[in-house]
mmCIF file with all atom_site columns, C-alpha atoms in Angstrom:
data_model
loop_
_atom_site.group_PDB
_atom_site.id
_atom_site.type_symbol
_atom_site.label_atom_id
_atom_site.label_alt_id
_atom_site.label_comp_id
_atom_site.label_asym_id
_atom_site.label_entity_id
_atom_site.label_seq_id
_atom_site.pdbx_PDB_ins_code
_atom_site.Cartn_x
_atom_site.Cartn_y
_atom_site.Cartn_z
_atom_site.occupancy
_atom_site.B_iso_or_equiv
_atom_site.pdbx_formal_charge
_atom_site.auth_seq_id
_atom_site.auth_comp_id
_atom_site.auth_asym_id
_atom_site.auth_atom_id
_atom_site.pdbx_PDB_model_num
ATOM 1  C CA . MET X 1 1  ? -68.753  65.227 96.306 1.00 0.00 ? 1  MET X CA 1
ATOM 2  C CA . THR X 1 2  ? -69.041  61.179 96.125 1.00 0.00 ? 2  THR X CA 1
ATOM 3  C CA . LEU X 1 3  ? -71.874  59.307 94.868 1.00 0.00 ? 3  LEU X CA 1
ATOM 4  C CA . SER X 1 4  ? -73.711  56.952 96.878 1.00 0.00 ? 4  SER X CA 1
ATOM 5  C CA . LYS X 1 5  ? -75.094  53.315 95.345 1.00 0.00 ? 5  LYS X CA 1
ATOM 6  C CA . CYS X 1 6  ? -78.603  53.077 95.317 1.00 0.00 ? 6  CYS X CA 1
ATOM 7  C CA . PRO X 1 7  ? -79.939  49.345 96.095 1.00 0.00 ? 7  PRO X CA 1
ATOM 8  C CA . ARG X 1 8  ? -81.525  47.218 93.904 1.00 0.00 ? 8  ARG X CA 1
ATOM 9  C CA . PRO X 1 9  ? -85.219  47.218 94.297 1.00 0.00 ? 9  PRO X CA 1
ATOM 10 C CA . GLU X 1 10 ? -86.445  44.004 94.860 1.00 0.00 ? 10 GLU X CA 1
ATOM 11 C CA . LEU X 1 11 ? -89.678  43.245 92.786 1.00 0.00 ? 11 LEU X CA 1
ATOM 12 C CA . THR X 1 12 ? -92.563  41.083 93.850 1.00 0.00 ? 12 THR X CA 1
ATOM 13 C CA . LYS X 1 13 ? -93.439  38.393 91.593 1.00 0.00 ? 13 LYS X CA 1
ATOM 14 C CA . SER X 1 14 ? -96.807  40.588 90.888 1.00 0.00 ? 14 SER X CA 1
ATOM 15 C CA . GLU X 1 15 ? -95.073  43.491 90.591 1.00 0.00 ? 15 GLU X CA 1
ATOM 16 C CA . GLN X 1 16 ? -93.105  41.407 87.712 1.00 0.00 ? 16 GLN X CA 1
ATOM 17 C CA . SER X 1 17 ? -96.190  40.302 86.207 1.00 0.00 ? 17 SER X CA 1
ATOM 18 C CA . GLU X 1 18 ? -97.343  43.726 85.821 1.00 0.00 ? 18 GLU X CA 1
ATOM 19 C CA . LEU X 1 19 ? -94.202  44.748 83.919 1.00 0.00 ? 19 LEU X CA 1
ATOM 20 C CA . ILE X 1 20 ? -94.372  42.297 81.877 1.00 0.00 ? 20 ILE X CA 1
ATOM 21 C CA . GLU X 1 21 ? -98.137  43.132 80.758 1.00 0.00 ? 21 GLU X CA 1
ATOM 22 C CA . ARG X 1 22 ? -97.256  46.753 80.220 1.00 0.00 ? 22 ARG X CA 1
ATOM 23 C CA . LEU X 1 23 ? -94.364  45.232 78.071 1.00 0.00 ? 23 LEU X CA 1
ATOM 24 C CA . SER X 1 24 ? -96.750  42.812 75.961 1.00 0.00 ? 24 SER X CA 1
ATOM 25 C CA . SER X 1 25 ? -99.559  45.822 75.526 1.00 0.00 ? 25 SER X CA 1
ATOM 26 C CA . SER X 1 26 ? -96.737  48.080 74.200 1.00 0.00 ? 26 SER X CA 1
ATOM 27 C CA . ARG X 1 27 ? -95.912  45.165 71.472 1.00 0.00 ? 27 ARG X CA 1
ATOM 28 C CA . SER X 1 28 ? -98.774  44.071 70.750 1.00 0.00 ? 28 SER X CA 1
ATOM 29 C CA . ASN X 1 29 ? -100.869 47.343 70.463 1.00 0.00 ? 29 ASN X CA 1
ATOM 30 C CA . ASN X 1 30 ? -97.904  49.936 69.373 1.00 0.00 ? 30 ASN X CA 1
ATOM 31 C CA . LEU X 1 31 ? -97.993  51.654 72.152 1.00 0.00 ? 31 LEU X CA 1
ATOM 32 C CA . SER X 1 32 ? -95.111  54.047 73.514 1.00 0.00 ? 32 SER X CA 1
ATOM 33 C CA . VAL X 1 33 ? -93.965  53.387 77.144 1.00 0.00 ? 33 VAL X CA 1
ATOM 34 C CA . LYS X 1 34 ? -91.565  55.237 79.264 1.00 0.00 ? 34 LYS X CA 1
ATOM 35 C CA . ILE X 1 35 ? -89.403  52.145 81.070 1.00 0.00 ? 35 ILE X CA 1
ATOM 36 C CA . THR X 1 36 ? -87.207  53.063 84.132 1.00 0.00 ? 36 THR X CA 1
ATOM 37 C CA . LEU X 1 37 ? -84.258  51.346 84.312 1.00 0.00 ? 37 LEU X CA 1
ATOM 38 C CA . TYR X 1 38 ? -82.076  50.343 87.682 1.00 0.00 ? 38 TYR X CA 1
ATOM 39 C CA . GLY X 1 39 ? -78.536  52.324 87.613 1.00 0.00 ? 39 GLY X CA 1
ATOM 40 C CA . GLU X 1 40 ? -75.879  51.629 90.484 1.00 0.00 ? 40 GLU X CA 1
ATOM 41 C CA . TYR X 1 41 ? -75.893  55.483 91.025 1.00 0.00 ? 41 TYR X CA 1
ATOM 42 C CA . GLU X 1 42 ? -78.735  56.834 88.991 1.00 0.00 ? 42 GLU X CA 1
ATOM 43 C CA . ASP X 1 43 ? -81.926  55.312 87.230 1.00 0.00 ? 43 ASP X CA 1
ATOM 44 C CA . ARG X 1 44 ? -81.952  55.943 83.682 1.00 0.00 ? 44 ARG X CA 1
ATOM 45 C CA . ARG X 1 45 ? -85.257  56.265 81.489 1.00 0.00 ? 45 ARG X CA 1
ATOM 46 C CA . ILE X 1 46 ? -86.027  54.910 78.151 1.00 0.00 ? 46 ILE X CA 1
ATOM 47 C CA . THR X 1 47 ? -89.236  56.038 75.651 1.00 0.00 ? 47 THR X CA 1
ATOM 48 C CA . GLY X 1 48 ? -90.114  53.927 73.057 1.00 0.00 ? 48 GLY X CA 1
ATOM 49 C CA . ILE X 1 49 ? -92.161  51.216 71.760 1.00 0.00 ? 49 ILE X CA 1
ATOM 50 C CA . VAL X 1 50 ? -91.200  47.442 72.428 1.00 0.00 ? 50 VAL X CA 1
ATOM 51 C CA . THR X 1 51 ? -90.801  45.508 69.614 1.00 0.00 ? 51 THR X CA 1
ATOM 52 C CA . GLY X 1 52 ? -89.284  42.027 70.823 1.00 0.00 ? 52 GLY X CA 1
ATOM 53 C CA . LEU X 1 53 ? -89.865  40.153 73.990 1.00 0.00 ? 53 LEU X CA 1
ATOM 54 C CA . ASP X 1 54 ? -87.587  37.170 74.895 1.00 0.00 ? 54 ASP X CA 1
ATOM 55 C CA . PRO X 1 55 ? -89.443  35.332 78.242 1.00 0.00 ? 55 PRO X CA 1
ATOM 56 C CA . ARG X 1 56 ? -86.673  32.762 77.736 1.00 0.00 ? 56 ARG X CA 1
ATOM 57 C CA . LEU X 1 57 ? -83.709  34.674 78.277 1.00 0.00 ? 57 LEU X CA 1
ATOM 58 C CA . HIS X 1 58 ? -85.542  37.914 79.504 1.00 0.00 ? 58 HIS X CA 1
ATOM 59 C CA . PHE X 1 59 ? -84.479  40.525 77.055 1.00 0.00 ? 59 PHE X CA 1
ATOM 60 C CA . ILE X 1 60 ? -86.988  43.254 75.543 1.00 0.00 ? 60 ILE X CA 1
ATOM 61 C CA . LYS X 1 61 ? -86.297  45.266 72.594 1.00 0.00 ? 61 LYS X CA 1
ATOM 62 C CA . ILE X 1 62 ? -87.577  48.939 72.373 1.00 0.00 ? 62 ILE X CA 1
ATOM 63 C CA . GLU X 1 63 ? -87.062  51.181 69.564 1.00 0.00 ? 63 GLU X CA 1
ATOM 64 C CA . THR X 1 64 ? -86.843  54.578 70.593 1.00 0.00 ? 64 THR X CA 1
ATOM 65 C CA . THR X 1 65 ? -89.057  57.240 69.282 1.00 0.00 ? 65 THR X CA 1
ATOM 66 C CA . GLY X 1 66 ? -88.346  60.802 68.817 1.00 0.00 ? 66 GLY X CA 1
ATOM 67 C CA . THR X 1 67 ? -85.549  63.053 67.080 1.00 0.00 ? 67 THR X CA 1
ATOM 68 C CA . LYS X 1 68 ? -83.347  59.817 66.535 1.00 0.00 ? 68 LYS X CA 1
ATOM 69 C CA . TRP X 1 69 ? -84.494  56.329 65.493 1.00 0.00 ? 69 TRP X CA 1
ATOM 70 C CA . ASP X 1 70 ? -82.317  53.871 67.350 1.00 0.00 ? 70 ASP X CA 1
ATOM 71 C CA . TRP X 1 71 ? -83.306  50.279 69.644 1.00 0.00 ? 71 TRP X CA 1
ATOM 72 C CA . HIS X 1 72 ? -82.236  49.130 72.877 1.00 0.00 ? 72 HIS X CA 1
ATOM 73 C CA . LEU X 1 73 ? -81.946  45.472 74.251 1.00 0.00 ? 73 LEU X CA 1
ATOM 74 C CA . ILE X 1 74 ? -82.714  45.450 77.771 1.00 0.00 ? 74 ILE X CA 1
ATOM 75 C CA . ASP X 1 75 ? -82.165  43.361 80.574 1.00 0.00 ? 75 ASP X CA 1
ATOM 76 C CA . PHE X 1 76 ? -85.453  42.785 82.214 1.00 0.00 ? 76 PHE X CA 1
ATOM 77 C CA . ALA X 1 77 ? -84.067  42.338 85.477 1.00 0.00 ? 77 ALA X CA 1
ATOM 78 C CA . ASN X 1 78 ? -83.057  45.952 85.140 1.00 0.00 ? 78 ASN X CA 1
ATOM 79 C CA . VAL X 1 79 ? -86.412  47.222 84.907 1.00 0.00 ? 79 VAL X CA 1
ATOM 80 C CA . VAL X 1 80 ? -87.861  49.028 87.797 1.00 0.00 ? 80 VAL X CA 1
ATOM 81 C CA . GLU X 1 81 ? -90.740  50.540 86.265 1.00 0.00 ? 81 GLU X CA 1
ATOM 82 C CA . VAL X 1 82 ? -93.105  50.534 82.843 1.00 0.00 ? 82 VAL X CA 1
ATOM 83 C CA . GLU X 1 83 ? -95.741  53.623 82.123 1.00 0.00 ? 83 GLU X CA 1
ATOM 84 C CA . PHE X 1 84 ? -97.702  54.210 79.217 1.00 0.00 ? 84 PHE X CA 1
ATOM 85 C CA . GLU X 1 85 ? -96.951  57.787 77.404 1.00 0.00 ? 85 GLU X CA 1
#
């Protein structure tokens, strides 16, 4: 069985602005979000609280919650969806 590559979704400026608003709200209000990240073969999901946004470099820092504390640095270009928990 061969996995096929998934095309990268093209988000409009409006969709990108909505994602940035949700990420900013997570950071400002300490709200948990589920971020879906584009994957070449399969999308990936990370749940946590946004603790940093760098608009210049387009990076997001998210601290994961749950059984083990951890953090991830995410390139905004890979964000496909942001949902509040």
